Amino acid sequence: MLRLMLAGWLLLASTILPLTLAAQTNTETDSLKNIIHTTSSDKEKATALSDLCWAYLSISIDSALHYGNLAVLASSQITDRKIEAQARNDYGTALLLKGSLDAALSELRKALEIRTVIKDYSGSASIRLKLGNCYYKAGKLDSAMQQFTSALSYYEKENKAFETAQVKGNIGSLYFTMGNYSKSIEYQSQSAELLESLNKIYELSNTLVNIGNTYLKKKDSSNAELHYQKAITSATTAGNKYAHSAALNNLSNIQIGRKEFTEAIKLAQESIELRASMGMEGELASGRTTLAIALNSTGNYQKALEELKLAQPFAESNGLTEQLISIYLQSAIAYGGIHQADSMQHYLGLYESTKNSFTENEMIKTSAELETRYQTARKDSVLEQNKADLRFRNLALAGISVLFVLSLAIAVLYYKQQKLRTNQQQMAQLNEQRMQISRELHDNIGSYLTFIKSSVEQLEPSVSTATTALHNIRQLTDETISELRKTVWLMNNPEVSVAEFNSKLQDYYKKIPKITVHPTGAHSELILGSTLSTQLFRIIQEAVNNAMKHAEAESVSIQLQNNMEAINLTIRDNGKGMVSKDGQIGSGLRNLRERVQEFSGKLEIFSRPNEGTSLQIQLPIKQLKQSV
């Protein structure tokens, strides 16, 4: 019987096309069953059971597993190691299709060991290709590339065009997983050209699906859809249910992106029906996830949850990380849709933790290294076995080193992410405290001041002896209320632009004719934090009070400007000026200098007796952003 080779993987929805299988007829399976029941030869019986396992791979995975298990048991009782190797190969392939990776790896390794001993190099290459698919699905990319390149070296050396096409398709799929889409298309296109020239329509449909996946990942949905439609045509002609169901599933994803949800649901359901008929549990879980995405998009949350609950156990038990990320996210969306907050939070937590453990960027970084290993493996394939063993040990050590570096990088990223979250939480707490303080100032102290003012206004007409004092109290209360309102405004606005600040400053001093606040210049959209805006306001207050109180100024001008490097504040008055004695300055100017220095700023004072005073303050923007 013709035993075809492993083909590429469908990676977009975490599914694979692990085999290209020629459709078998009932006549052939009946004939094999007849041999089992009539032959007296243990060898013939074991061979027929193994052939039945292979024949059922394209019909029913469960039936293939049944006969594959019987074939292994029967072949282990005879002395023909080649028959046993074939039985374990076929049974391991059925386990791979079922999604039982650990069991598949065990059988395929035993088959490879036997074929290595009997020097069946062609059979060994075939098993290495299947092992590569197992490692690939398990996320062990180094091991997958090692198996693929070993098989490719043999097939190219033996000029086996069909097998070479199959392995190149798998290497292209491996580069797809690592995010190296240019390399992926390069290898997959080479595979498609070889398969088309050989008229291998069944296998070509698999490769067309993989090329479609790569274009879809590159956000070229038109090219992706074109290749999926070609794949469906080829798959229908060749009876390739694997490629057919995968193309339908991925077309459903395209329709979801276009918000054509009715069509997406129809395509996903057709894909699920095909996969269910084949017993493909891994691909079935992927299809259910795609259907759930479309259902969530239409608000059918309950039905989406039903599909996700069927998909989740398989994805978790087989460690399908990419698929689990999608399942957890869609589950959170569905539970949110039916207003079950606790379940939504639970799945959001699972989504975040799983997503953080899977980093596509780290895979991209190893792509170049894997390509180097691939080229080295091809050149060294002619060396003696002891050199091959040494290369393998070196590869293993390199893999451990890469794994360590990646683990360290992930740990650092996780630590930084946690630190960022902590800082965000602290900022949120500070903002809440600031808002609470401002409310207290406004509601409590503000109400007390208003009460005092009201009481004074009621007493003033009836009291003649203390009119001046009461008037002063009322005036002081008005000033305090105005000041309080300004402070509350600053605290309630954590992101105040220079223009907004200057406008508020003009409102504040508009009742004092002696004080002029000039308009701002360019770049007035710069944002001032609440801390900076409050400090800047205090600096201006302090400078204006000094000019009015101590310099006896008749006019004060305030000019606030900024460029891309600094905020520049200039305050001029026409007062009596000042002369520093022994380098000493008053407490007011000392306070100003200290406030400016808190933001690494610079304060310059220009003054002469009877010629007024000019204060020039510069605050560097870079330092402000770090401080606020």
Tab-separated table of N, CA, C and O in Angstrom, residues 499-551:
chain	number	residue	atom	x	y	z
A	499	ALA	N	-2.029	76.607	28.455
A	499	ALA	CA	-3.044	77.588	28.060
A	499	ALA	C	-4.166	77.668	29.099
A	499	ALA	O	-4.623	78.754	29.467
A	500	GLU	N	-4.637	76.516	29.589
A	500	GLU	CA	-5.697	76.499	30.599
A	500	GLU	C	-5.223	77.151	31.891
A	500	GLU	O	-5.967	77.893	32.555
A	501	PHE	N	-3.974	76.843	32.270
A	501	PHE	CA	-3.411	77.417	33.491
A	501	PHE	C	-3.347	78.946	33.376
A	501	PHE	O	-3.728	79.673	34.290
A	502	ASN	N	-2.874	79.415	32.232
A	502	ASN	CA	-2.742	80.861	32.039
A	502	ASN	C	-4.109	81.539	32.054
A	502	ASN	O	-4.279	82.643	32.596
A	503	SER	N	-5.122	80.884	31.474
A	503	SER	CA	-6.481	81.424	31.487
A	503	SER	C	-7.014	81.531	32.912
A	503	SER	O	-7.652	82.524	33.293
A	504	LYS	N	-6.752	80.493	33.715
A	504	LYS	CA	-7.194	80.517	35.110
A	504	LYS	C	-6.468	81.618	35.881
A	504	LYS	O	-7.038	82.276	36.761
A	505	LEU	N	-5.212	81.821	35.528
A	505	LEU	CA	-4.405	82.856	36.175
A	505	LEU	C	-4.986	84.246	35.857
A	505	LEU	O	-5.061	85.124	36.737
A	506	GLN	N	-5.423	84.452	34.614
A	506	GLN	CA	-6.033	85.732	34.225
A	506	GLN	C	-7.333	85.973	34.994
A	506	GLN	O	-7.612	87.088	35.435
A	507	ASP	N	-8.132	84.917	35.167
A	507	ASP	CA	-9.375	85.055	35.946
A	507	ASP	C	-9.071	85.422	37.395
A	507	ASP	O	-9.792	86.210	38.023
A	508	TYR	N	-8.016	84.840	37.919
A	508	TYR	CA	-7.664	85.040	39.326
A	508	TYR	C	-7.278	86.496	39.614
A	508	TYR	O	-7.630	87.049	40.658
A	509	TYR	N	-6.544	87.125	38.666
A	509	TYR	CA	-6.037	88.479	38.911
A	509	TYR	C	-6.828	89.563	38.187
A	509	TYR	O	-6.433	90.734	38.183
A	510	LYS	N	-7.956	89.216	37.562
A	510	LYS	CA	-8.663	90.194	36.746
A	510	LYS	C	-9.267	91.338	37.572
A	510	LYS	O	-9.524	92.429	37.052
A	511	LYS	N	-9.497	91.112	38.880
A	511	LYS	CA	-10.071	92.165	39.726
A	511	LYS	C	-9.011	93.097	40.288
A	511	LYS	O	-9.313	94.022	41.038
A	512	ILE	N	-7.744	92.832	39.950
A	512	ILE	CA	-6.653	93.687	40.462
A	512	ILE	C	-6.048	94.410	39.264
A	512	ILE	O	-5.253	93.814	38.514
A	513	PRO	N	-6.391	95.676	39.007
A	513	PRO	CA	-5.930	96.395	37.807
A	513	PRO	C	-4.413	96.500	37.713
A	513	PRO	O	-3.871	96.608	36.609
A	514	LYS	N	-3.740	96.489	38.856
A	514	LYS	CA	-2.285	96.646	38.842
A	514	LYS	C	-1.565	95.445	38.227
A	514	LYS	O	-0.403	95.556	37.843
A	515	ILE	N	-2.256	94.298	38.158
A	515	ILE	CA	-1.589	93.053	37.740
A	515	ILE	C	-2.074	92.668	36.344
A	515	ILE	O	-3.278	92.580	36.090
A	516	THR	N	-1.139	92.443	35.439
A	516	THR	CA	-1.443	92.067	34.060
A	516	THR	C	-0.872	90.671	33.765
A	516	THR	O	0.324	90.435	33.982
A	517	VAL	N	-1.734	89.769	33.294
A	517	VAL	CA	-1.288	88.424	32.890
A	517	VAL	C	-1.333	88.369	31.364
A	517	VAL	O	-2.405	88.434	30.759
A	518	HIS	N	-0.167	88.278	30.727
A	518	HIS	CA	-0.071	88.293	29.268
A	518	HIS	C	-0.441	86.924	28.693
A	518	HIS	O	-0.297	85.892	29.359
A	519	PRO	N	-0.908	86.863	27.440
A	519	PRO	CA	-1.210	85.570	26.797
A	519	PRO	C	0.057	84.731	26.622
A	519	PRO	O	1.166	85.265	26.554
A	520	THR	N	-0.145	83.423	26.533
A	520	THR	CA	0.989	82.525	26.306
A	520	THR	C	1.344	82.518	24.835
A	520	THR	O	0.573	82.936	23.976
A	521	GLY	N	2.524	82.004	24.527
A	521	GLY	CA	2.970	81.910	23.139
A	521	GLY	C	2.707	80.536	22.559
A	521	GLY	O	1.688	79.904	22.824
A	522	ALA	N	3.653	80.048	21.752
A	522	ALA	CA	3.517	78.731	21.101
A	522	ALA	C	3.658	77.604	22.118
A	522	ALA	O	4.099	77.808	23.257
A	523	HIS	N	3.261	76.376	21.684
A	523	HIS	CA	3.394	75.158	22.501
A	523	HIS	C	2.598	75.240	23.796
A	523	HIS	O	2.969	74.628	24.802
A	524	SER	N	1.509	75.991	23.804
A	524	SER	CA	0.740	76.142	25.044
A	524	SER	C	-0.103	74.917	25.362
A	524	SER	O	-0.795	74.885	26.368
A	525	GLU	N	-0.043	73.881	24.484
A	525	GLU	CA	-0.800	72.657	24.759
A	525	GLU	C	-0.057	71.728	25.711
A	525	GLU	O	-0.573	70.656	26.083
A	526	LEU	N	1.168	72.087	26.123
A	526	LEU	CA	1.930	71.265	27.062
A	526	LEU	C	1.111	71.015	28.333
A	526	LEU	O	0.514	71.931	28.879
A	527	ILE	N	1.085	69.763	28.798
A	527	ILE	CA	0.294	69.386	29.964
A	527	ILE	C	1.127	69.543	31.238
A	527	ILE	O	2.259	69.057	31.320
A	528	LEU	N	0.519	70.220	32.241
A	528	LEU	CA	1.133	70.353	33.561
A	528	LEU	C	0.405	69.409	34.521
A	528	LEU	O	-0.817	69.407	34.567
A	529	GLY	N	1.130	68.615	35.277
A	529	GLY	CA	0.508	67.774	36.286
A	529	GLY	C	-0.012	68.607	37.444
A	529	GLY	O	0.300	69.803	37.581
A	530	SER	N	-0.834	67.989	38.317
A	530	SER	CA	-1.413	68.740	39.430
A	530	SER	C	-0.329	69.281	40.364
A	530	SER	O	-0.437	70.393	40.879
A	531	THR	N	0.728	68.489	40.575
A	531	THR	CA	1.816	68.933	41.465
A	531	THR	C	2.508	70.160	40.901
A	531	THR	O	2.721	71.162	41.595
A	532	LEU	N	2.854	70.098	39.617
A	532	LEU	CA	3.559	71.214	38.987
A	532	LEU	C	2.676	72.455	38.912
A	532	LEU	O	3.118	73.565	39.219
A	533	SER	N	1.402	72.294	38.493
A	533	SER	CA	0.530	73.457	38.359
A	533	SER	C	0.320	74.144	39.708
A	533	SER	O	0.279	75.377	39.790
A	534	THR	N	0.195	73.341	40.783
A	534	THR	CA	0.033	73.920	42.123
A	534	THR	C	1.282	74.698	42.531
A	534	THR	O	1.206	75.829	43.030
A	535	GLN	N	2.478	74.097	42.323
A	535	GLN	CA	3.729	74.767	42.689
A	535	GLN	C	3.940	76.039	41.864
A	535	GLN	O	4.385	77.065	42.382
A	536	LEU	N	3.621	75.968	40.568
A	536	LEU	CA	3.797	77.131	39.702
A	536	LEU	C	2.886	78.271	40.156
A	536	LEU	O	3.277	79.452	40.167
A	537	PHE	N	1.679	77.945	40.550
A	537	PHE	CA	0.750	78.966	41.051
A	537	PHE	C	1.278	79.608	42.326
A	537	PHE	O	1.184	80.830	42.508
A	538	ARG	N	1.842	78.772	43.226
A	538	ARG	CA	2.390	79.329	44.473
A	538	ARG	C	3.585	80.244	44.193
A	538	ARG	O	3.794	81.251	44.879
A	539	ILE	N	4.393	79.867	43.207
A	539	ILE	CA	5.555	80.701	42.860
A	539	ILE	C	5.081	82.078	42.394
A	539	ILE	O	5.606	83.129	42.808
A	540	ILE	N	4.066	82.092	41.539
A	540	ILE	CA	3.544	83.367	41.029
A	540	ILE	C	2.929	84.184	42.163
A	540	ILE	O	3.153	85.408	42.269
A	541	GLN	N	2.169	83.510	43.032
A	541	GLN	CA	1.575	84.220	44.173
A	541	GLN	C	2.648	84.882	45.037
A	541	GLN	O	2.528	86.048	45.445
A	542	GLU	N	3.696	84.103	45.338
A	542	GLU	CA	4.762	84.602	46.204
A	542	GLU	C	5.439	85.812	45.586
A	542	GLU	O	5.688	86.830	46.251
A	543	ALA	N	5.731	85.721	44.261
A	543	ALA	CA	6.418	86.822	43.578
A	543	ALA	C	5.539	88.067	43.515
A	543	ALA	O	6.014	89.199	43.743
A	544	VAL	N	4.253	87.887	43.206
A	544	VAL	CA	3.343	89.035	43.120
A	544	VAL	C	3.165	89.691	44.493
A	544	VAL	O	3.174	90.923	44.618
A	545	ASN	N	3.013	88.873	45.538
A	545	ASN	CA	2.865	89.423	46.892
A	545	ASN	C	4.097	90.225	47.299
A	545	ASN	O	3.983	91.293	47.923
A	546	ASN	N	5.290	89.720	46.982
A	546	ASN	CA	6.523	90.453	47.299
A	546	ASN	C	6.539	91.805	46.601
A	546	ASN	O	6.917	92.831	47.185
A	547	ALA	N	6.136	91.805	45.312
A	547	ALA	CA	6.165	93.060	44.548
A	547	ALA	C	5.182	94.080	45.116
A	547	ALA	O	5.492	95.271	45.233
A	548	MET	N	3.972	93.628	45.480
A	548	MET	CA	2.948	94.542	45.962
A	548	MET	C	3.223	95.015	47.391
A	548	MET	O	2.993	96.171	47.743
A	549	LYS	N	3.731	94.078	48.209
A	549	LYS	CA	3.866	94.371	49.636
A	549	LYS	C	5.180	95.061	49.962
A	549	LYS	O	5.207	96.075	50.686
A	550	HIS	N	6.283	94.531	49.448
A	550	HIS	CA	7.599	95.031	49.837
A	550	HIS	C	8.147	96.058	48.850
A	550	HIS	O	8.778	97.031	49.252
A	551	ALA	N	7.916	95.836	47.557
A	551	ALA	CA	8.477	96.768	46.571
A	551	ALA	C	7.545	97.939	46.308
A	551	ALA	O	7.918	98.895	45.615
